[in-house]
């Protein structure tokens, strides 16, 4: 029996026992033998899923397509989408269309919970699929499916602008959809409505009449070595799943170092500084001059949002004496003076590869499923809504250049890195869940 057949038959056997249990009112109504059988079945199901289905994208696809023809499933198979091959996303979308426009409760009542979960995830991985169906989403004006408006261009522009003009209840929703549409006329409309040059949701700023992105178009996923992933998988908390396709990106990589051991002491608090990211090689499309090293004080960053560093010609950071409103470049703490043999700060990062981000992972706002959210360039994945930074020296809006998410690198949140190339200043911002 192949993995798919075994997995599906195990699921069927579990359903039969669960039906019996529920019909008779609780687990204790099953015989001891049946309870043991149910436990064993669940354990075996998990083994087949992680050992034979997850590693094989085509097997994952076969299971998912089979399940999408059924009703009344829980959201337990939600993560399967992250294991199926890119080319199959449209098929999953088609099989989930019955749930389009439904909210979570409506989908539950209709037995379309899994289909609803698929749409919820697909809006981030393939927003284009939704564009021909926006009328179904327009009528709902739901915050659950705003990702579907990403890159929608002129579609529903007139209606959305009208909504922003006239509706109190849906004004913010319409604004978000207009910003995410990417259509310059929509951006102009929102900017004049709000009397601003910076649209935080879209991540764009208007200068001399032109919109420019506050992030690099180029995007790279930070890929730890398979050995590091394996080690981490054995010690990781149960909620971490470090094996989906966002953690298995193929192709040529650019060498870099990230995270790793702590370094010398922070001049402000005497706590050890933490290495975040070292780029020794140029990263095409990202406005950073290698070599460059980003660090943070994990203690100061709790109250200093953001934490500011000035980088010397070698890319090495120093903390200015003051920061934020009292920024003063001099009188800081110069890392290049350190005895590197003693501290070895710069060589304790973990070796990683930067891999060009496949389009499906370009716009990641799905924080539920432990995807790889460690990235250089591309649009930021905001954990708590957008927070763009201003350079404390020149007062220009800074560019977003990287993010490190919990899991391998960091627990309980996301660290965002911003950069001002004219002042060579980095701003490190951390956000908690
Ligand atoms: Zn500190
Ligand atoms: Zn600046």
GROMACS .gro file of C-alpha atoms and ligand atoms in nm:
model
  435
    1UNK     CA    1   0.000   0.000   0.000
    2UNK     CA    2   0.145   0.339  -0.087
    3UNK     CA    3   0.161   0.623   0.163
    4UNK     CA    4  -0.147   0.801   0.033
    5UNK     CA    5  -0.363   0.488   0.044
    6UNK     CA    6  -0.241   0.398   0.389
    7UNK     CA    7  -0.299   0.750   0.519
    8UNK     CA    8  -0.652   0.772   0.380
    9UNK     CA    9  -0.748   0.429   0.514
   10UNK     CA   10  -0.612   0.521   0.857
   11UNK     CA   11  -0.827   0.836   0.850
   12UNK     CA   12  -1.132   0.626   0.758
   13UNK     CA   13  -1.068   0.386   1.046
   14UNK     CA   14  -1.040   0.679   1.287
   15UNK     CA   15  -1.366   0.828   1.159
   16UNK     CA   16  -1.547   0.497   1.219
   17UNK     CA   17  -1.429   0.471   1.578
   18UNK     CA   18  -1.494   0.840   1.643
   19UNK     CA   19  -1.849   0.803   1.512
   20UNK     CA   20  -1.909   0.512   1.744
   21UNK     CA   21  -1.765   0.705   2.037
   22UNK     CA   22  -1.976   1.013   1.965
   23UNK     CA   23  -2.290   0.809   1.906
   24UNK     CA   24  -2.251   0.645   2.243
   25UNK     CA   25  -2.162   0.959   2.429
   26UNK     CA   26  -1.796   0.991   2.516
   27UNK     CA   27  -1.463   0.815   2.505
   28UNK     CA   28  -1.537   0.595   2.806
   29UNK     CA   29  -1.814   0.422   2.607
   30UNK     CA   30  -1.554   0.266   2.383
   31UNK     CA   31  -1.414  -0.062   2.510
   32UNK     CA   32  -1.060  -0.055   2.644
   33UNK     CA   33  -0.951  -0.237   2.334
   34UNK     CA   34  -1.115   0.022   2.109
   35UNK     CA   35  -0.961   0.309   2.300
   36UNK     CA   36  -0.616   0.156   2.257
   37UNK     CA   37  -0.694   0.099   1.892
   38UNK     CA   38  -0.791   0.466   1.848
   39UNK     CA   39  -0.472   0.585   2.015
   40UNK     CA   40  -0.261   0.357   1.799
   41UNK     CA   41  -0.440   0.467   1.484
   42UNK     CA   42  -0.377   0.832   1.565
   43UNK     CA   43  -0.012   0.768   1.631
   44UNK     CA   44   0.030   0.571   1.309
   45UNK     CA   45  -0.154   0.845   1.114
   46UNK     CA   46   0.088   1.105   1.241
   47UNK     CA   47   0.383   0.884   1.149
   48UNK     CA   48   0.260   0.832   0.794
   49UNK     CA   49   0.180   1.203   0.757
   50UNK     CA   50   0.521   1.327   0.866
   51UNK     CA   51   0.724   1.035   0.729
   52UNK     CA   52   0.562   0.970   0.391
   53UNK     CA   53   0.315   1.245   0.298
   54UNK     CA   54   0.492   1.567   0.398
   55UNK     CA   55   0.825   1.482   0.229
   56UNK     CA   56   0.650   1.409  -0.105
   57UNK     CA   57   0.467   1.711  -0.256
   58UNK     CA   58   0.268   1.496  -0.500
   59UNK     CA   59   0.152   1.266  -0.219
   60UNK     CA   60   0.051   1.569  -0.012
   61UNK     CA   61  -0.144   1.699  -0.311
   62UNK     CA   62  -0.325   1.368  -0.364
   63UNK     CA   63  -0.433   1.356   0.001
   64UNK     CA   64  -0.545   1.719   0.002
   65UNK     CA   65  -0.747   1.691  -0.321
   66UNK     CA   66  -0.920   1.379  -0.186
   67UNK     CA   67  -1.008   1.551   0.140
   68UNK     CA   68  -1.139   1.862  -0.038
   69UNK     CA   69  -1.409   1.645  -0.200
   70UNK     CA   70  -1.541   1.567   0.147
   71UNK     CA   71  -1.741   1.777   0.389
   72UNK     CA   72  -1.741   1.815   0.762
   73UNK     CA   73  -1.364   1.796   0.810
   74UNK     CA   74  -1.191   1.994   1.080
   75UNK     CA   75  -0.906   2.232   1.008
   76UNK     CA   76  -0.657   1.961   1.104
   77UNK     CA   77  -0.529   1.937   0.747
   78UNK     CA   78  -0.485   2.309   0.699
   79UNK     CA   79  -0.105   2.291   0.686
   80UNK     CA   80  -0.109   2.040   0.398
   81UNK     CA   81  -0.129   2.332   0.156
   82UNK     CA   82   0.227   2.431   0.248
   83UNK     CA   83   0.352   2.090   0.131
   84UNK     CA   84   0.192   2.072  -0.214
   85UNK     CA   85   0.375   2.175  -0.534
   86UNK     CA   86   0.332   2.532  -0.665
   87UNK     CA   87   0.166   2.421  -0.988
   88UNK     CA   88  -0.127   2.270  -0.798
   89UNK     CA   89  -0.242   2.583  -0.616
   90UNK     CA   90  -0.511   2.661  -0.882
   91UNK     CA   91  -0.659   2.309  -0.842
   92UNK     CA   92  -0.686   2.350  -0.467
   93UNK     CA   93  -0.845   2.691  -0.520
   94UNK     CA   94  -1.108   2.546  -0.755
   95UNK     CA   95  -1.193   2.270  -0.510
   96UNK     CA   96  -1.233   2.527  -0.231
   97UNK     CA   97  -1.449   2.775  -0.424
   98UNK     CA   98  -1.771   2.660  -0.256
   99UNK     CA   99  -1.648   2.836   0.058
  100UNK     CA  100  -1.561   3.163  -0.118
  101UNK     CA  101  -1.720   3.462   0.051
  102UNK     CA  102  -1.818   3.257   0.357
  103UNK     CA  103  -1.697   3.361   0.697
  104UNK     CA  104  -1.559   3.108   0.938
  105UNK     CA  105  -1.895   3.031   1.101
  106UNK     CA  106  -2.085   2.994   0.775
  107UNK     CA  107  -1.817   2.757   0.646
  108UNK     CA  108  -1.838   2.552   0.966
  109UNK     CA  109  -2.216   2.517   0.942
  110UNK     CA  110  -2.187   2.418   0.575
  111UNK     CA  111  -1.922   2.154   0.647
  112UNK     CA  112  -1.669   2.353   0.445
  113UNK     CA  113  -1.423   2.432   0.720
  114UNK     CA  114  -1.121   2.282   0.540
  115UNK     CA  115  -1.215   2.454   0.212
  116UNK     CA  116  -1.244   2.785   0.398
  117UNK     CA  117  -0.904   2.731   0.556
  118UNK     CA  118  -0.755   2.669   0.211
  119UNK     CA  119  -0.888   3.002   0.082
  120UNK     CA  120  -0.760   3.171   0.395
  121UNK     CA  121  -0.409   3.048   0.318
  122UNK     CA  122  -0.426   3.081  -0.062
  123UNK     CA  123  -0.498   3.454  -0.046
  124UNK     CA  124  -0.136   3.500   0.067
  125UNK     CA  125   0.024   3.236  -0.156
  126UNK     CA  126  -0.169   3.307  -0.477
  127UNK     CA  127  -0.377   3.627  -0.454
  128UNK     CA  128  -0.406   3.639  -0.835
  129UNK     CA  129  -0.641   3.339  -0.827
  130UNK     CA  130  -0.900   3.547  -0.643
  131UNK     CA  131  -0.904   3.843  -0.881
  132UNK     CA  132  -1.173   3.706  -1.119
  133UNK     CA  133  -1.392   3.636  -0.814
  134UNK     CA  134  -1.364   3.966  -0.628
  135UNK     CA  135  -1.738   4.036  -0.658
  136UNK     CA  136  -1.808   3.754  -0.411
  137UNK     CA  137  -1.564   3.914  -0.168
  138UNK     CA  138  -1.675   4.269  -0.236
  139UNK     CA  139  -2.029   4.193  -0.118
  140UNK     CA  140  -1.896   4.065   0.216
  141UNK     CA  141  -1.637   4.338   0.280
  142UNK     CA  142  -1.466   4.093   0.510
  143UNK     CA  143  -1.134   4.144   0.689
  144UNK     CA  144  -1.079   3.769   0.660
  145UNK     CA  145  -1.002   3.788   0.288
  146UNK     CA  146  -0.822   4.120   0.236
  147UNK     CA  147  -0.513   3.940   0.100
  148UNK     CA  148  -0.716   3.859  -0.212
  149UNK     CA  149  -0.701   4.230  -0.306
  150UNK     CA  150  -0.320   4.230  -0.326
  151UNK     CA  151  -0.223   4.332  -0.680
  152UNK     CA  152  -0.588   4.357  -0.791
  153UNK     CA  153  -0.514   4.671  -0.996
  154UNK     CA  154  -0.819   4.864  -1.117
  155UNK     CA  155  -1.076   4.600  -1.029
  156UNK     CA  156  -1.348   4.750  -0.807
  157UNK     CA  157  -1.148   5.075  -0.781
  158UNK     CA  158  -1.457   5.289  -0.829
  159UNK     CA  159  -1.660   5.097  -0.572
  160UNK     CA  160  -1.378   5.089  -0.318
  161UNK     CA  161  -1.316   5.464  -0.348
  162UNK     CA  162  -1.684   5.530  -0.311
  163UNK     CA  163  -1.688   5.309  -0.004
  164UNK     CA  164  -1.398   5.498   0.147
  165UNK     CA  165  -1.580   5.825   0.081
  166UNK     CA  166  -1.920   5.732   0.212
  167UNK     CA  167  -1.908   5.436   0.448
  168UNK     CA  168  -1.806   5.469   0.810
  169UNK     CA  169  -1.828   5.098   0.887
  170UNK     CA  170  -1.613   4.985   0.593
  171UNK     CA  171  -1.387   5.286   0.536
  172UNK     CA  172  -1.073   5.125   0.680
  173UNK     CA  173  -1.142   4.803   0.498
  174UNK     CA  174  -1.178   4.986   0.165
  175UNK     CA  175  -0.859   5.182   0.232
  176UNK     CA  176  -0.662   4.861   0.287
  177UNK     CA  177  -0.798   4.705  -0.033
  178UNK     CA  178  -0.715   5.021  -0.231
  179UNK     CA  179  -0.361   5.030  -0.095
  180UNK     CA  180  -0.305   4.661  -0.164
  181UNK     CA  181  -0.445   4.692  -0.517
  182UNK     CA  182  -0.113   4.853  -0.615
  183UNK     CA  183  -0.289   5.077  -0.869
  184UNK     CA  184  -0.118   5.422  -0.864
  185UNK     CA  185  -0.448   5.609  -0.905
  186UNK     CA  186  -0.584   5.427  -0.601
  187UNK     CA  187  -0.270   5.516  -0.406
  188UNK     CA  188  -0.310   5.881  -0.507
  189UNK     CA  189  -0.672   5.874  -0.398
  190UNK     CA  190  -0.594   5.733  -0.052
  191UNK     CA  191  -0.298   5.969  -0.009
  192UNK     CA  192  -0.507   6.277  -0.081
  193UNK     CA  193  -0.790   6.149   0.136
  194UNK     CA  194  -0.554   6.100   0.432
  195UNK     CA  195  -0.330   6.394   0.343
  196UNK     CA  196  -0.014   6.187   0.356
  197UNK     CA  197   0.276   6.088   0.129
  198UNK     CA  198   0.336   5.755   0.301
  199UNK     CA  199   0.093   5.465   0.272
  200UNK     CA  200   0.181   5.220   0.545
  201UNK     CA  201  -0.022   4.921   0.427
  202UNK     CA  202   0.111   4.936   0.073
  203UNK     CA  203   0.460   5.019   0.198
  204UNK     CA  204   0.506   5.305  -0.049
  205UNK     CA  205   0.604   5.669  -0.029
  206UNK     CA  206   0.543   5.946  -0.283
  207UNK     CA  207   0.841   6.158  -0.382
  208UNK     CA  208   0.830   6.408  -0.667
  209UNK     CA  209   0.494   6.268  -0.775
  210UNK     CA  210   0.625   5.911  -0.804
  211UNK     CA  211   0.548   5.623  -0.572
  212UNK     CA  212   0.848   5.428  -0.452
  213UNK     CA  213   0.843   5.109  -0.251
  214UNK     CA  214   0.991   5.111   0.099
  215UNK     CA  215   1.126   4.760   0.047
  216UNK     CA  216   1.337   4.587  -0.216
  217UNK     CA  217   1.154   4.410  -0.499
  218UNK     CA  218   1.412   4.136  -0.468
  219UNK     CA  219   1.335   3.890  -0.190
  220UNK     CA  220   1.542   3.605  -0.046
  221UNK     CA  221   1.452   3.344   0.210
  222UNK     CA  222   1.714   3.272   0.472
  223UNK     CA  223   1.773   2.897   0.457
  224UNK     CA  224   1.958   2.731   0.743
  225UNK     CA  225   2.161   2.422   0.659
  226UNK     CA  226   1.968   2.093   0.657
  227UNK     CA  227   2.181   1.983   0.954
  228UNK     CA  228   2.079   2.289   1.156
  229UNK     CA  229   1.717   2.233   1.066
  230UNK     CA  230   1.735   1.869   1.169
  231UNK     CA  231   1.902   1.955   1.497
  232UNK     CA  232   1.643   2.219   1.565
  233UNK     CA  233   1.354   1.996   1.469
  234UNK     CA  234   1.456   1.750   1.738
  235UNK     CA  235   1.473   2.013   2.009
  236UNK     CA  236   1.204   2.251   1.888
  237UNK     CA  237   0.882   2.302   2.076
  238UNK     CA  238   0.595   2.094   1.942
  239UNK     CA  239   0.436   2.385   1.759
  240UNK     CA  240   0.733   2.429   1.529
  241UNK     CA  241   0.713   2.258   1.191
  242UNK     CA  242   1.034   2.320   1.006
  243UNK     CA  243   0.978   2.102   0.704
  244UNK     CA  244   0.722   2.260   0.472
  245UNK     CA  245   0.817   2.395   0.131
  246UNK     CA  246   0.895   2.744   0.264
  247UNK     CA  247   1.181   2.571   0.449
  248UNK     CA  248   1.286   2.364   0.146
  249UNK     CA  249   1.355   2.623  -0.125
  250UNK     CA  250   1.588   2.496  -0.398
  251UNK     CA  251   1.832   2.677  -0.622
  252UNK     CA  252   2.163   2.859  -0.595
  253UNK     CA  253   2.215   3.042  -0.272
  254UNK     CA  254   2.417   3.336  -0.145
  255UNK     CA  255   2.625   3.264   0.164
  256UNK     CA  256   2.540   3.462   0.475
  257UNK     CA  257   2.546   3.422   0.852
  258UNK     CA  258   2.260   3.477   1.089
  259UNK     CA  259   2.182   3.463   1.459
  260UNK     CA  260   2.431   3.249   1.649
  261UNK     CA  261   2.608   3.330   1.970
  262UNK     CA  262   2.590   3.646   2.175
  263UNK     CA  263   2.864   3.904   2.144
  264UNK     CA  264   3.026   4.178   2.351
  265UNK     CA  265   2.835   4.384   2.601
  266UNK     CA  266   2.585   4.655   2.510
  267UNK     CA  267   2.719   4.997   2.615
  268UNK     CA  268   2.379   5.099   2.751
  269UNK     CA  269   2.278   4.807   2.968
  270UNK     CA  270   2.579   4.576   2.999
  271UNK     CA  271   2.376   4.290   2.860
  272UNK     CA  272   2.536   4.091   2.575
  273UNK     CA  273   2.465   4.205   2.223
  274UNK     CA  274   2.313   3.954   1.985
  275UNK     CA  275   2.435   3.897   1.630
  276UNK     CA  276   2.145   3.905   1.382
  277UNK     CA  277   2.272   3.893   1.026
  278UNK     CA  278   2.601   3.932   0.838
  279UNK     CA  279   2.602   3.973   0.461
  280UNK     CA  280   2.957   3.933   0.332
  281UNK     CA  281   2.849   3.909  -0.032
  282UNK     CA  282   2.640   4.148  -0.241
  283UNK     CA  283   2.268   4.063  -0.248
  284UNK     CA  284   2.138   4.162  -0.594
  285UNK     CA  285   1.840   4.394  -0.584
  286UNK     CA  286   1.873   4.484  -0.217
  287UNK     CA  287   2.022   4.827  -0.146
  288UNK     CA  288   2.284   4.719   0.104
  289UNK     CA  289   2.659   4.745   0.061
  290UNK     CA  290   2.829   4.423   0.169
  291UNK     CA  291   2.993   4.353   0.397
  292UNK     CA  292   2.740   4.452   0.657
  293UNK     CA  293   2.660   4.320   1.003
  294UNK     CA  294   2.337   4.377   1.193
  295UNK     CA  295   2.318   4.327   1.568
  296UNK     CA  296   2.077   4.412   1.847
  297UNK     CA  297   2.069   4.422   2.223
  298UNK     CA  298   1.790   4.184   2.315
  299UNK     CA  299   1.744   4.367   2.645
  300UNK     CA  300   1.740   4.727   2.518
  301UNK     CA  301   1.516   4.639   2.225
  302UNK     CA  302   1.226   4.578   2.463
  303UNK     CA  303   1.208   4.948   2.549
  304UNK     CA  304   1.399   5.103   2.258
  305UNK     CA  305   1.178   5.072   1.956
  306UNK     CA  306   1.366   5.086   1.729
  307UNK     CA  307   1.722   5.027   1.845
  308UNK     CA  308   1.963   5.239   1.639
  309UNK     CA  309   2.311   5.145   1.514
  310UNK     CA  310   2.556   5.342   1.300
  311UNK     CA  311   2.768   5.129   1.063
  312UNK     CA  312   3.128   5.206   0.971
  313UNK     CA  313   3.288   5.159   0.630
  314UNK     CA  314   3.338   4.789   0.703
  315UNK     CA  315   2.970   4.746   0.784
  316UNK     CA  316   3.042   4.704   1.155
  317UNK     CA  317   2.781   4.854   1.385
  318UNK     CA  318   2.827   5.087   1.675
  319UNK     CA  319   2.558   5.211   1.905
  320UNK     CA  320   2.528   5.588   1.922
  321UNK     CA  321   2.522   5.731   2.269
  322UNK     CA  322   2.169   5.853   2.229
  323UNK     CA  323   1.901   5.745   1.995
  324UNK     CA  324   1.545   5.819   1.899
  325UNK     CA  325   1.463   6.185   1.956
  326UNK     CA  326   1.801   6.258   2.115
  327UNK     CA  327   2.007   6.097   1.841
  328UNK     CA  328   2.375   6.182   1.859
  329UNK     CA  329   2.615   5.995   1.638
  330UNK     CA  330   2.929   6.046   1.842
  331UNK     CA  331   3.018   5.907   2.179
  332UNK     CA  332   2.896   5.559   2.100
  333UNK     CA  333   3.050   5.219   2.118
  334UNK     CA  334   3.273   5.118   1.830
  335UNK     CA  335   3.285   4.744   1.762
  336UNK     CA  336   3.578   4.776   1.525
  337UNK     CA  337   3.795   4.862   1.827
  338UNK     CA  338   3.717   4.528   1.987
  339UNK     CA  339   3.972   4.257   2.016
  340UNK     CA  340   3.811   4.017   1.773
  341UNK     CA  341   4.014   3.723   1.892
  342UNK     CA  342   3.862   3.770   2.233
  343UNK     CA  343   3.507   3.831   2.126
  344UNK     CA  344   3.485   3.650   1.794
  345UNK     CA  345   3.152   3.821   1.767
  346UNK     CA  346   3.139   3.834   1.391
  347UNK     CA  347   3.219   3.471   1.337
  348UNK     CA  348   2.956   3.315   1.553
  349UNK     CA  349   2.664   3.345   1.316
  350UNK     CA  350   2.515   3.026   1.178
  351UNK     CA  351   2.599   2.970   0.811
  352UNK     CA  352   2.290   3.014   0.595
  353UNK     CA  353   2.203   3.045   0.227
  354UNK     CA  354   1.988   3.322   0.085
  355UNK     CA  355   1.760   3.165  -0.176
  356UNK     CA  356   1.547   3.363  -0.421
  357UNK     CA  357   1.191   3.359  -0.285
  358UNK     CA  358   0.942   3.169  -0.504
  359UNK     CA  359   0.641   3.387  -0.589
  360UNK     CA  360   0.413   3.186  -0.366
  361UNK     CA  361   0.610   3.291  -0.055
  362UNK     CA  362   0.662   3.653  -0.156
  363UNK     CA  363   0.372   3.791   0.042
  364UNK     CA  364   0.362   3.598   0.368
  365UNK     CA  365   0.113   3.715   0.626
  366UNK     CA  366   0.010   3.374   0.752
  367UNK     CA  367   0.155   3.351   1.102
  368UNK     CA  368  -0.040   3.042   1.207
  369UNK     CA  369   0.157   2.766   1.047
  370UNK     CA  370   0.525   2.812   1.126
  371UNK     CA  371   0.634   2.893   0.773
  372UNK     CA  372   0.984   3.022   0.715
  373UNK     CA  373   0.947   3.396   0.771
  374UNK     CA  374   1.321   3.465   0.785
  375UNK     CA  375   1.384   3.688   0.484
  376UNK     CA  376   1.608   3.952   0.327
  377UNK     CA  377   1.429   4.212   0.111
  378UNK     CA  378   1.073   4.181  -0.018
  379UNK     CA  379   0.767   4.320   0.158
  380UNK     CA  380   0.771   4.281   0.537
  381UNK     CA  381   0.533   4.036   0.705
  382UNK     CA  382   0.383   4.255   0.975
  383UNK     CA  383   0.298   4.070   1.291
  384UNK     CA  384   0.115   4.366   1.446
  385UNK     CA  385   0.045   4.596   1.152
  386UNK     CA  386   0.290   4.822   0.966
  387UNK     CA  387   0.556   5.023   1.151
  388UNK     CA  388   0.786   5.204   0.908
  389UNK     CA  389   1.091   5.369   1.058
  390UNK     CA  390   1.238   5.716   1.007
  391UNK     CA  391   1.614   5.764   1.002
  392UNK     CA  392   1.703   5.952   1.323
  393UNK     CA  393   1.978   6.144   1.141
  394UNK     CA  394   1.828   6.261   0.809
  395UNK     CA  395   1.459   6.209   0.890
  396UNK     CA  396   1.399   6.017   0.567
  397UNK     CA  397   1.185   5.704   0.573
  398UNK     CA  398   1.411   5.401   0.599
  399UNK     CA  399   1.404   5.095   0.373
  400UNK     CA  400   1.293   4.763   0.513
  401UNK     CA  401   1.580   4.516   0.452
  402UNK     CA  402   1.526   4.196   0.655
  403UNK     CA  403   1.312   4.015   0.908
  404UNK     CA  404   1.386   3.730   1.147
  405UNK     CA  405   1.097   3.532   1.285
  406UNK     CA  406   1.060   3.298   1.579
  407UNK     CA  407   1.161   2.938   1.546
  408UNK     CA  408   1.523   2.893   1.462
  409UNK     CA  409   1.630   3.246   1.529
  410UNK     CA  410   1.409   3.409   1.779
  411UNK     CA  411   1.123   3.318   2.006
  412UNK     CA  412   0.790   3.492   2.050
  413UNK     CA  413   0.795   3.743   1.771
  414UNK     CA  414   0.956   3.904   1.472
  415UNK     CA  415   1.258   4.133   1.440
  416UNK     CA  416   1.251   4.384   1.152
  417UNK     CA  417   1.563   4.551   1.012
  418UNK     CA  418   1.557   4.894   0.840
  419UNK     CA  419   1.836   5.076   0.664
  420UNK     CA  420   1.926   5.431   0.558
  421UNK     CA  421   2.197   5.400   0.295
  422UNK     CA  422   2.294   5.768   0.293
  423UNK     CA  423   2.358   5.771   0.669
  424UNK     CA  424   2.458   5.402   0.702
  425UNK     CA  425   2.222   5.367   0.995
  426UNK     CA  426   2.021   5.058   1.086
  427UNK     CA  427   1.706   5.051   1.295
  428UNK     CA  428   1.607   4.724   1.458
  429UNK     CA  429   1.247   4.683   1.563
  430UNK     CA  430   1.103   4.390   1.746
  431UNK     CA  431   0.742   4.284   1.776
  432UNK     CA  432   0.590   4.023   2.002
  433UNK     CA  433   0.295   3.798   1.941
  434LIG    ZN1  434   2.143   4.701   2.588
  435LIG    ZN1  435   1.951   5.883   0.713
   0.00000   0.00000   0.00000
